[in-house]
Amino acid sequence: MSGNVPVDPSMTFASFVVGPENRLAWEAARTAAESPGSAYNPLFIYSDTGLGKTHLLVAIANRAQELQPDIAVVYTPIEKLLRELAAESEAGTYYHDAEILLIDDLQFLGHHSEGHRSLFHLLDHLLMAGRQVALACDRPPLELGELDDRLLSRFSGGLVVDIGRPKLETRRAILELRLSALGASLRPEVIEAIARSAIENVRQLKGALNRVLAAQKAARREIEADEVDRLLADVVSDSQLPWLAEAQEQVGGEFEDFLSDVSSAVEEALGAPKWREDLARAILKWEGEGYLTKRLEGYLDGDEIVDAEQVIAAYERDVGTLRAIEEGFSRLQAQLPPEVSFRDPDLVEELRRLLAEARRANLAIDDYFLDSEKVVWNWPVVDELFIENWDNGH
Amino acid sequence: MSLVNYATREITCKIVYYGPGRSGKTTNLQYIHSRVPWDRKGEMVSLATETDRTLFFDFLPIELGQISGFTTRFQLYTVPGQVYYNATRKLVLQGADGVVFVADSQRSQLEADIESFRNLQANLLEQGIDIRDIPVVIQYNKRDLPNVLSVDRLEEELNFRNVPSYPASALLGEGVFDTLRSASEGVLRKLAGKLDVSFELRNSEGVGKRAR
């Protein structure tokens, strides 16, 4: 190979476990290796870390060389490429002569416009000459930050494809393939437990397998499935759960069913007792008029069923009494103590007492009058009668 | 906590996921969180140790929206399962309207399940609540693992009060919503009991169904 970074010969298309979540990337990479420059050029592969991007780039190199031993294939991380382009070293000529250029870790492209310009010219040169370019990155081109439009269009001009997180079947297959490559064996239920262990990162999955194998070797006996959880306790992160990746696609379904059931139940529970509805309506009405309704709220929050008609009538009588007392205070031009309010029906007795005190303090001769039977009354007494009559239902 | 506040027209339902360490309480909440549309859920708050065990608690608020004119929200909490965090468990239990007990079905975890269930009863009693007076649902989690006890055996060991119970594999999302639906039913049934009416959650297959 003409590349300046050695690649792992074991990373081939055959050793890459294909599943529904990575089939397109695998097919596209194989096409790039077997017919360079003919399709998907450039090929832009992105995924979260540890899902096989580098494996596919290296597989392109290995497969292309297998088919054409003299082909000039260059595999390089982006940082090394930029460094060498900037230095205008001899190594830089590798890239311009490459028939297949494989650039890894594109997320480390950085923000140096000089580097962007050099990369653009290199890609432009290779693509115009029909050479194959494949790039790997942890994000799609549009999320690479501030990029020159021309560079962005070069990245996106071929095929942009992602690798999804491996589903259970794929994880199982990865483990079995790995065991076969290592010439090791585990009980089937142990393989199943590792596959189900919520590790979705292929690299970590292999690490988990190594750990279980090491434990088996150290214990000199076969590991049991119920030991796997403990062995992998610090590898498995709750954030790596199989359904998280697909969650966005399926959001709503189960929740909507649940919501529908709960809504029915709540409606039934709240709708059934008329007395609560009556109390709630009364609370809203009197709150709207500025009166404190804690007495009515207490009935609502309580466990006892109450006669709403009766308690609302009592409350409204107290509100009427409050209004009469307020009128009495107003006529006397007397001030209420600041801590007392005409809006609290629970303070009727207290206010009645305060009004009586205020009258005694304000009693004057012109407060007297004669009624139709020539009985002499004074205003405080009339007020009392008025309030009493209100209390007795007018 | 007041389940129904007629004055502010709000229903707030607090459900606590209880159980031994590593039984899958947080996974239940994470699955629910993943299935709730973004505009209906708050941030799931998880306070965990470096090894991802829940140290304090998880909290997931879910807005169910307006139901019968009431702003309805569920608040789901988990407690730390590890034995030494009992003070935190007591704190989280305060004001719970319902409890989901997440048991680990693995044979090796039976003692931990039983101990945790006893701890639940003790902590409720300390708050003056008899476990018979609060809606409790049991979830037999990790049914997908190979070395698990039968549901019948788990029922014998844990469900002597004959509360609703569900097999589940929270990791795969199986049984998670059945459990939550049942717990919600229990809480709302209690509300309905206060109101002297009875009802069943409608259209909900599996609710009230025994795990067996």
Coordinates of C-alpha atoms in Angstrom, one line a residue, chain A residues 246-261, chain B residues 31-38 40 177 181 203:
Chain A
E246 CA -35.0 4.3 18.1
A247 CA -37.0 6.3 20.6
Q248 CA -37.4 9.4 18.5
E249 CA -39.1 7.4 15.8
Q250 CA -41.6 5.7 18.1
V251 CA -42.3 8.5 20.5
G252 CA -45.9 9.0 21.3
G253 CA -47.6 5.6 20.6
E254 CA -47.5 4.0 24.0
F255 CA -47.7 7.3 25.7
E256 CA -50.8 8.4 23.8
D257 CA -52.5 5.1 24.7
F258 CA -51.6 5.7 28.3
L259 CA -52.8 9.3 28.2
S260 CA -56.1 8.2 26.7
D261 CA -56.7 5.7 29.5
Chain B
Y31 CA -38.0 4.2 29.0
I32 CA -41.0 6.3 29.9
H33 CA -39.0 9.5 29.2
S34 CA -38.0 8.1 25.8
R35 CA -41.7 7.6 24.9
V36 CA -43.1 10.9 26.1
P37 CA -43.3 13.6 23.4
W38 CA -40.8 16.4 24.1
R40 CA -45.1 16.8 27.5
F177 CA -46.3 1.2 30.6
R181 CA -50.9 2.5 33.9
N203 CA -59.5 0.3 26.9

